[in-house]
Amino acid sequence: MKKLVVVMLIMIIAIAGVGTGVYFLLNGPGEAKAEKEPTADEIVKASLEIPEIITNLKSEGNAVKLVLNIETDSEKAKEELEKRSFQVKDTVIDILSETNAEELDGKKGREHFKVQVKNKVNNYLQDGKVKEVYITSFNLQ
């Protein structure tokens, strides 16, 4: 009788262990610590609008007029970005001066441009990182 109780306890513990293992395998241990998405107010507090930039493109006779909004990972990063806004504008103009109109045409081209801006700005930010670059106004001529 004692052997039967011991065997049953071992089986219950084994089943519970397997169940726990399956749970963590399916949900992942990082899921419990995952950060929640920021609220709209938090995004606004950590974002900076880069006023309208008008510049020529690499392709002859083409120009672009655009406004960007850059989302950072913190308010401190936004403050640094505000101080460096002249560098952001310079970066945008540099990228566009090496870009043809065809390269900016369509969603894929604009996404590539946004990734370039994000990467270059992140190279000189010290107090945080750019999470996302948004084009809020865009006119290609």
Backbone as JSON Lines, residues from 0, in Angstrom:
{"i":0,"aa":"M","n":[0.81,-1.18,0.0],"ca":[0.0,0.0,0.0],"c":[0.87,1.26,0.0]}
{"i":1,"aa":"K","n":[1.95,1.26,0.84],"ca":[2.84,2.4,0.9],"c":[3.52,2.63,-0.44]}
{"i":2,"aa":"K","n":[3.9,1.55,-1.12],"ca":[4.55,1.65,-2.42],"c":[3.63,2.32,-3.43]}
{"i":3,"aa":"L","n":[2.36,1.99,-3.4],"ca":[1.39,2.55,-4.33],"c":[1.26,4.06,-4.12]}
{"i":4,"aa":"V","n":[1.22,4.51,-2.86],"ca":[1.12,5.94,-2.56],"c":[2.37,6.67,-3.05]}
{"i":5,"aa":"V","n":[3.54,6.11,-2.82],"ca":[4.8,6.72,-3.24],"c":[4.85,6.82,-4.77]}
{"i":6,"aa":"V","n":[4.45,5.77,-5.47],"ca":[4.44,5.77,-6.93],"c":[3.47,6.83,-7.46]}
{"i":7,"aa":"M","n":[2.3,6.93,-6.86],"ca":[1.3,7.92,-7.28],"c":[1.82,9.34,-7.05]}
{"i":8,"aa":"L","n":[2.48,9.58,-5.91],"ca":[3.05,10.91,-5.66],"c":[4.12,11.25,-6.68]}
{"i":9,"aa":"I","n":[4.96,10.32,-7.01],"ca":[6.0,10.54,-8.01],"c":[5.36,10.85,-9.36]}
{"i":10,"aa":"M","n":[4.29,10.14,-9.73],"ca":[3.61,10.39,-11.0],"c":[2.96,11.77,-11.02]}
{"i":11,"aa":"I","n":[2.35,12.17,-9.92],"ca":[1.72,13.5,-9.85],"c":[2.78,14.59,-9.99]}
{"i":12,"aa":"I","n":[3.9,14.44,-9.31],"ca":[4.98,15.43,-9.39],"c":[5.53,15.48,-10.82]}
{"i":13,"aa":"A","n":[5.7,14.31,-11.44],"ca":[6.22,14.26,-12.81],"c":[5.26,14.94,-13.78]}
{"i":14,"aa":"I","n":[3.96,14.69,-13.64],"ca":[2.96,15.31,-14.52],"c":[2.95,16.83,-14.33]}
{"i":15,"aa":"A","n":[3.04,17.27,-13.07],"ca":[3.07,18.71,-12.8],"c":[4.33,19.34,-13.41]}
{"i":16,"aa":"G","n":[5.45,18.65,-13.32],"ca":[6.7,19.16,-13.9],"c":[6.61,19.26,-15.42]}
{"i":17,"aa":"V","n":[6.05,18.24,-16.04],"ca":[5.89,18.25,-17.5],"c":[4.93,19.38,-17.9]}
{"i":18,"aa":"G","n":[3.85,19.54,-17.17],"ca":[2.89,20.61,-17.46],"c":[3.53,21.99,-17.35]}
{"i":19,"aa":"T","n":[4.32,22.18,-16.32],"ca":[5.01,23.46,-16.15],"c":[6.0,23.69,-17.29]}
{"i":20,"aa":"G","n":[6.71,22.65,-17.65],"ca":[7.66,22.76,-18.76],"c":[6.98,23.12,-20.07]}
{"i":21,"aa":"V","n":[5.85,22.5,-20.36],"ca":[5.09,22.8,-21.58],"c":[4.59,24.23,-21.55]}
{"i":22,"aa":"Y","n":[4.1,24.68,-20.4],"ca":[3.61,26.05,-20.26],"c":[4.71,27.05,-20.61]}
{"i":23,"aa":"F","n":[5.9,26.9,-20.03],"ca":[6.99,27.84,-20.29],"c":[7.53,27.69,-21.71]}
{"i":24,"aa":"L","n":[7.46,26.51,-22.26],"ca":[7.9,26.3,-23.63],"c":[6.98,27.05,-24.6]}
{"i":25,"aa":"L","n":[5.67,26.98,-24.37],"ca":[4.72,27.65,-25.24],"c":[4.68,29.16,-25.02]}
{"i":26,"aa":"N","n":[4.75,29.61,-23.79],"ca":[4.64,31.04,-23.48],"c":[5.98,31.74,-23.41]}
{"i":27,"aa":"G","n":[7.03,31.02,-23.21],"ca":[8.35,31.61,-23.1],"c":[8.52,32.34,-21.78]}
{"i":28,"aa":"P","n":[9.64,32.17,-21.13],"ca":[9.86,32.84,-19.85],"c":[9.94,34.36,-19.99]}
{"i":29,"aa":"G","n":[10.36,34.88,-21.17],"ca":[10.44,36.32,-21.38],"c":[9.09,36.98,-21.48]}
{"i":30,"aa":"E","n":[8.06,36.24,-21.77],"ca":[6.72,36.82,-21.92],"c":[6.25,37.47,-20.62]}
{"i":31,"aa":"A","n":[6.59,36.87,-19.51],"ca":[6.13,37.41,-18.23],"c":[6.78,38.76,-17.95]}
{"i":32,"aa":"K","n":[7.98,38.99,-18.48],"ca":[8.7,40.22,-18.24],"c":[8.56,41.21,-19.39]}
{"i":33,"aa":"A","n":[7.8,40.87,-20.41],"ca":[7.67,41.72,-21.6],"c":[7.13,43.09,-21.22]}
{"i":34,"aa":"E","n":[7.72,44.11,-21.87],"ca":[7.27,45.47,-21.61],"c":[5.93,45.71,-22.28]}
{"i":35,"aa":"K","n":[5.13,46.52,-21.6],"ca":[3.85,46.86,-22.2],"c":[4.07,47.96,-23.23]}
{"i":36,"aa":"E","n":[3.2,48.01,-24.22],"ca":[3.29,49.04,-25.25],"c":[3.06,50.41,-24.62]}
{"i":37,"aa":"P","n":[3.83,51.42,-25.05],"ca":[3.63,52.75,-24.48],"c":[2.28,53.34,-24.91]}
{"i":38,"aa":"T","n":[1.74,54.19,-24.06],"ca":[0.49,54.85,-24.39],"c":[0.77,55.96,-25.4]}
{"i":39,"aa":"A","n":[-0.29,56.49,-26.0],"ca":[-0.14,57.58,-26.96],"c":[0.52,58.79,-26.3]}
{"i":40,"aa":"D","n":[0.16,59.08,-25.05],"ca":[0.76,60.21,-24.33],"c":[2.26,59.99,-24.12]}
{"i":41,"aa":"E","n":[2.65,58.77,-23.79],"ca":[4.06,58.47,-23.58],"c":[4.84,58.6,-24.89]}
{"i":42,"aa":"I","n":[4.23,58.19,-25.99],"ca":[4.88,58.31,-27.3],"c":[5.08,59.78,-27.64]}
{"i":43,"aa":"V","n":[4.06,60.6,-27.41],"ca":[4.16,62.03,-27.71],"c":[5.26,62.68,-26.88]}
{"i":44,"aa":"K","n":[5.34,62.32,-25.6],"ca":[6.36,62.89,-24.72],"c":[7.78,62.53,-25.15]}
{"i":45,"aa":"A","n":[7.93,61.41,-25.85],"ca":[9.26,60.95,-26.26],"c":[9.51,61.18,-27.76]}
{"i":46,"aa":"S","n":[8.65,61.98,-28.41],"ca":[8.78,62.21,-29.85],"c":[9.08,63.67,-30.15]}
{"i":47,"aa":"L","n":[9.78,63.88,-31.26],"ca":[10.14,65.22,-31.69],"c":[9.8,65.39,-33.17]}
{"i":48,"aa":"E","n":[9.11,66.49,-33.49],"ca":[8.83,66.79,-34.89],"c":[10.0,67.57,-35.46]}
{"i":49,"aa":"I","n":[10.46,67.13,-36.61],"ca":[11.5,67.83,-37.35],"c":[10.75,68.66,-38.4]}
{"i":50,"aa":"P","n":[10.83,70.0,-38.29],"ca":[10.06,70.85,-39.2],"c":[10.4,70.6,-40.67]}
{"i":51,"aa":"E","n":[9.56,71.14,-41.52],"ca":[9.65,70.91,-42.96],"c":[11.07,71.11,-43.5]}
{"i":52,"aa":"I","n":[11.5,70.13,-44.26],"ca":[12.8,70.17,-44.94],"c":[12.51,70.12,-46.44]}
{"i":53,"aa":"I","n":[13.09,71.05,-47.16],"ca":[12.98,71.06,-48.62],"c":[14.4,70.98,-49.16]}
{"i":54,"aa":"T","n":[14.66,69.99,-50.0],"ca":[16.01,69.83,-50.54],"c":[15.95,69.14,-51.9]}
{"i":55,"aa":"N","n":[17.02,69.33,-52.65],"ca":[17.15,68.68,-53.94],"c":[17.58,67.23,-53.75]}
{"i":56,"aa":"L","n":[17.17,66.41,-54.69],"ca":[17.6,65.01,-54.7],"c":[18.79,64.85,-55.63]}
{"i":57,"aa":"K","n":[19.37,63.68,-55.61],"ca":[20.5,63.37,-56.48],"c":[20.08,63.44,-57.94]}
{"i":58,"aa":"S","n":[18.88,62.97,-58.24],"ca":[18.39,62.98,-59.62],"c":[18.13,64.42,-60.05]}
{"i":59,"aa":"E","n":[18.57,64.75,-61.25],"ca":[18.49,66.1,-61.8],"c":[17.05,66.6,-61.86]}
{"i":60,"aa":"G","n":[16.82,67.78,-61.3],"ca":[15.52,68.42,-61.4],"c":[14.47,67.92,-60.41]}
{"i":61,"aa":"N","n":[14.85,67.06,-59.49],"ca":[13.9,66.56,-58.5],"c":[14.2,67.15,-57.13]}
{"i":62,"aa":"A","n":[13.11,67.4,-56.38],"ca":[13.23,67.9,-55.01],"c":[12.19,67.2,-54.16]}
{"i":63,"aa":"V","n":[12.4,67.25,-52.86],"ca":[11.45,66.66,-51.93],"c":[11.21,67.65,-50.79]}
{"i":64,"aa":"K","n":[9.96,67.65,-50.34],"ca":[9.57,68.45,-49.19],"c":[8.95,67.47,-48.21]}
{"i":65,"aa":"L","n":[9.46,67.45,-46.98],"ca":[8.93,66.49,-46.01],"c":[9.02,67.01,-44.59]}
{"i":66,"aa":"V","n":[8.2,66.4,-43.73],"ca":[8.22,66.65,-42.29],"c":[8.36,65.28,-41.62]}
{"i":67,"aa":"L","n":[9.24,65.21,-40.63],"ca":[9.45,63.95,-39.92],"c":[9.03,64.1,-38.47]}
{"i":68,"aa":"N","n":[8.65,62.98,-37.88],"ca":[8.42,62.89,-36.45],"c":[9.26,61.71,-35.98]}
{"i":69,"aa":"I","n":[10.14,61.95,-35.03],"ca":[11.05,60.9,-34.57],"c":[10.68,60.49,-33.15]}
{"i":70,"aa":"E","n":[10.37,59.21,-32.98],"ca":[10.03,58.65,-31.67],"c":[11.29,58.06,-31.05]}
{"i":71,"aa":"T","n":[11.57,58.49,-29.81],"ca":[12.72,57.96,-29.08],"c":[12.24,57.01,-27.99]}
{"i":72,"aa":"D","n":[13.19,56.42,-27.3],"ca":[12.83,55.46,-26.25],"c":[12.64,56.11,-24.88]}
{"i":73,"aa":"S","n":[12.84,57.44,-24.77],"ca":[12.66,58.1,-23.48],"c":[12.56,59.61,-23.66]}
{"i":74,"aa":"E","n":[12.07,60.28,-22.62],"ca":[12.01,61.74,-22.65],"c":[13.42,62.34,-22.65]}
{"i":75,"aa":"K","n":[14.34,61.68,-21.97],"ca":[15.72,62.15,-21.94],"c":[16.34,62.1,-23.34]}
{"i":76,"aa":"A","n":[16.04,61.05,-24.09],"ca":[16.54,60.95,-25.47],"c":[15.92,62.04,-26.33]}
{"i":77,"aa":"K","n":[14.65,62.34,-26.11],"ca":[13.99,63.4,-26.86],"c":[14.67,64.74,-26.58]}
{"i":78,"aa":"E","n":[15.0,65.0,-25.32],"ca":[15.68,66.26,-24.97],"c":[17.02,66.36,-25.71]}
{"i":79,"aa":"E","n":[17.76,65.27,-25.77],"ca":[19.03,65.29,-26.5],"c":[18.78,65.51,-27.98]}
{"i":80,"aa":"L","n":[17.76,64.86,-28.51],"ca":[17.43,65.0,-29.92],"c":[17.05,66.45,-30.26]}
{"i":81,"aa":"E","n":[16.34,67.11,-29.35],"ca":[16.01,68.53,-29.57],"c":[17.27,69.36,-29.71]}
{"i":82,"aa":"K","n":[18.25,69.09,-28.87],"ca":[19.52,69.82,-28.92],"c":[20.3,69.5,-30.19]}
{"i":83,"aa":"R","n":[20.08,68.33,-30.72],"ca":[20.8,67.88,-31.92],"c":[19.96,67.99,-33.2]}
{"i":84,"aa":"S","n":[18.88,68.75,-33.14],"ca":[17.97,68.81,-34.3],"c":[18.69,69.29,-35.56]}
{"i":85,"aa":"F","n":[19.69,70.16,-35.4],"ca":[20.45,70.61,-36.57],"c":[21.21,69.45,-37.21]}
{"i":86,"aa":"Q","n":[21.68,68.51,-36.38],"ca":[22.37,67.34,-36.91],"c":[21.4,66.41,-37.62]}
{"i":87,"aa":"V","n":[20.18,66.31,-37.09],"ca":[19.16,65.48,-37.73],"c":[18.85,66.04,-39.11]}
{"i":88,"aa":"K","n":[18.64,67.34,-39.19],"ca":[18.35,67.98,-40.48],"c":[19.5,67.75,-41.46]}
{"i":89,"aa":"D","n":[20.72,67.92,-40.98],"ca":[21.89,67.69,-41.82],"c":[21.94,66.24,-42.32]}
{"i":90,"aa":"T","n":[21.64,65.31,-41.43],"ca":[21.62,63.89,-41.8],"c":[20.58,63.62,-42.88]}
{"i":91,"aa":"V","n":[19.38,64.17,-42.69],"ca":[18.3,63.97,-43.66],"c":[18.71,64.53,-45.02]}
{"i":92,"aa":"I","n":[19.27,65.75,-45.02],"ca":[19.68,66.37,-46.28],"c":[20.79,65.56,-46.94]}
{"i":93,"aa":"D","n":[21.75,65.06,-46.15],"ca":[22.82,64.23,-46.71],"c":[22.26,62.97,-47.37]}
{"i":94,"aa":"I","n":[21.35,62.31,-46.69],"ca":[20.76,61.08,-47.24],"c":[20.01,61.39,-48.53]}
{"i":95,"aa":"L","n":[19.2,62.44,-48.5],"ca":[18.4,62.79,-49.68],"c":[19.27,63.24,-50.85]}
{"i":96,"aa":"S","n":[20.39,63.89,-50.57],"ca":[21.26,64.35,-51.65],"c":[21.93,63.19,-52.39]}
{"i":97,"aa":"E","n":[21.91,62.02,-51.77],"ca":[22.46,60.82,-52.41],"c":[21.37,59.86,-52.88]}
{"i":98,"aa":"T","n":[20.13,60.35,-52.94],"ca":[18.99,59.51,-53.28],"c":[18.31,60.03,-54.55]}
{"i":99,"aa":"N","n":[17.98,59.12,-55.46],"ca":[17.23,59.47,-56.67],"c":[15.74,59.46,-56.36]}
{"i":100,"aa":"A","n":[14.98,60.17,-57.17],"ca":[13.52,60.23,-57.0],"c":[12.91,58.84,-57.05]}
{"i":101,"aa":"E","n":[13.41,57.98,-57.93],"ca":[12.87,56.62,-58.06],"c":[13.05,55.82,-56.79]}
{"i":102,"aa":"E","n":[14.13,56.09,-56.06],"ca":[14.41,55.37,-54.82],"c":[13.45,55.75,-53.7]}
{"i":103,"aa":"L","n":[12.87,56.94,-53.76],"ca":[11.93,57.4,-52.74],"c":[10.49,57.12,-53.11]}
{"i":104,"aa":"D","n":[10.27,56.75,-54.36],"ca":[8.92,56.53,-54.84],"c":[8.38,55.21,-54.29]}
{"i":105,"aa":"G","n":[7.23,55.26,-53.66],"ca":[6.6,54.06,-53.12],"c":[6.97,53.8,-51.68]}
{"i":106,"aa":"K","n":[6.19,52.93,-51.08],"ca":[6.34,52.62,-49.65],"c":[7.7,52.03,-49.32]}
{"i":107,"aa":"K","n":[8.18,51.13,-50.16],"ca":[9.44,50.45,-49.91],"c":[10.6,51.44,-49.87]}
{"i":108,"aa":"G","n":[10.6,52.4,-50.77],"ca":[11.64,53.41,-50.81],"c":[11.62,54.32,-49.6]}
{"i":109,"aa":"R","n":[10.43,54.72,-49.17],"ca":[10.32,55.58,-47.98],"c":[10.72,54.81,-46.72]}
{"i":110,"aa":"E","n":[10.37,53.52,-46.64],"ca":[10.77,52.7,-45.49],"c":[12.29,52.61,-45.41]}
{"i":111,"aa":"H","n":[12.94,52.44,-46.56],"ca":[14.41,52.37,-46.59],"c":[15.01,53.69,-46.11]}
{"i":112,"aa":"F","n":[14.44,54.8,-46.56],"ca":[14.9,56.13,-46.13],"c":[14.76,56.28,-44.62]}
{"i":113,"aa":"K","n":[13.62,55.87,-44.05],"ca":[13.4,55.99,-42.61],"c":[14.42,55.16,-41.83]}
{"i":114,"aa":"V","n":[14.74,53.97,-42.31],"ca":[15.74,53.12,-41.64],"c":[17.11,53.8,-41.67]}
{"i":115,"aa":"Q","n":[17.45,54.42,-42.81],"ca":[18.73,55.13,-42.9],"c":[18.8,56.27,-41.88]}
{"i":116,"aa":"V","n":[17.73,57.06,-41.8],"ca":[17.69,58.17,-40.85],"c":[17.84,57.63,-39.42]}
{"i":117,"aa":"K","n":[17.06,56.61,-39.09],"ca":[17.11,56.03,-37.75],"c":[18.52,55.57,-37.4]}
{"i":118,"aa":"N","n":[19.15,54.83,-38.29],"ca":[20.49,54.29,-38.01],"c":[21.52,55.4,-37.83]}
{"i":119,"aa":"K","n":[21.48,56.41,-38.7],"ca":[22.48,57.49,-38.6],"c":[22.27,58.34,-37.36]}
{"i":120,"aa":"V","n":[21.02,58.64,-37.01],"ca":[20.76,59.44,-35.81],"c":[21.17,58.64,-34.57]}
{"i":121,"aa":"N","n":[20.89,57.35,-34.56],"ca":[21.29,56.52,-33.41],"c":[22.8,56.48,-33.22]}
{"i":122,"aa":"N","n":[23.56,56.71,-34.29],"ca":[25.02,56.71,-34.19],"c":[25.54,57.83,-33.29]}
{"i":123,"aa":"Y","n":[24.83,58.96,-33.22],"ca":[25.33,60.04,-32.38],"c":[24.5,60.34,-31.14]}
{"i":124,"aa":"L","n":[23.38,59.68,-30.96],"ca":[22.62,59.86,-29.71],"c":[23.34,59.14,-28.58]}
{"i":125,"aa":"Q","n":[23.41,59.79,-27.42],"ca":[24.09,59.19,-26.27],"c":[23.13,58.82,-25.15]}
{"i":126,"aa":"D","n":[21.98,59.5,-25.06],"ca":[21.06,59.3,-23.94],"c":[19.82,58.48,-24.31]}
{"i":127,"aa":"G","n":[19.93,57.64,-25.29],"ca":[18.79,56.82,-25.7],"c":[18.9,56.47,-27.16]}
{"i":128,"aa":"K","n":[17.81,55.98,-27.7],"ca":[17.8,55.53,-29.09],"c":[16.52,55.98,-29.78]}
{"i":129,"aa":"V","n":[16.6,56.08,-31.1],"ca":[15.42,56.32,-31.93],"c":[14.71,54.98,-32.08]}
{"i":130,"aa":"K","n":[13.42,54.97,-31.75],"ca":[12.62,53.76,-31.92],"c":[12.01,53.72,-33.31]}
{"i":131,"aa":"E","n":[11.52,54.87,-33.78],"ca":[10.81,54.89,-35.06],"c":[10.92,56.27,-35.69]}
{"i":132,"aa":"V","n":[10.97,56.3,-37.01],"ca":[10.93,57.55,-37.77],"c":[9.64,57.52,-38.58]}
{"i":133,"aa":"Y","n":[8.86,58.59,-38.47],"ca":[7.61,58.7,-39.2],"c":[7.71,59.87,-40.18]}
{"i":134,"aa":"I","n":[7.21,59.67,-41.38],"ca":[7.08,60.75,-42.35],"c":[5.66,61.25,-42.24]}
{"i":135,"aa":"T","n":[5.49,62.49,-41.75],"ca":[4.14,63.01,-41.54],"c":[3.69,63.91,-42.68]}
{"i":136,"aa":"S","n":[4.61,64.3,-43.55],"ca":[4.27,65.05,-44.75],"c":[5.33,64.74,-45.79]}
{"i":137,"aa":"F","n":[4.9,64.51,-47.03],"ca":[5.86,64.09,-48.05],"c":[5.37,64.57,-49.41]}
{"i":138,"aa":"N","n":[6.23,65.32,-50.1],"ca":[5.89,65.79,-51.43],"c":[7.14,65.67,-52.3]}
{"i":139,"aa":"L","n":[7.08,64.78,-53.27],"ca":[8.19,64.53,-54.19],"c":[7.9,65.25,-55.49]}
{"i":140,"aa":"Q","n":[8.82,66.09,-55.95],"ca":[8.62,66.83,-57.2],"c":[9.72,66.54,-58.18]}
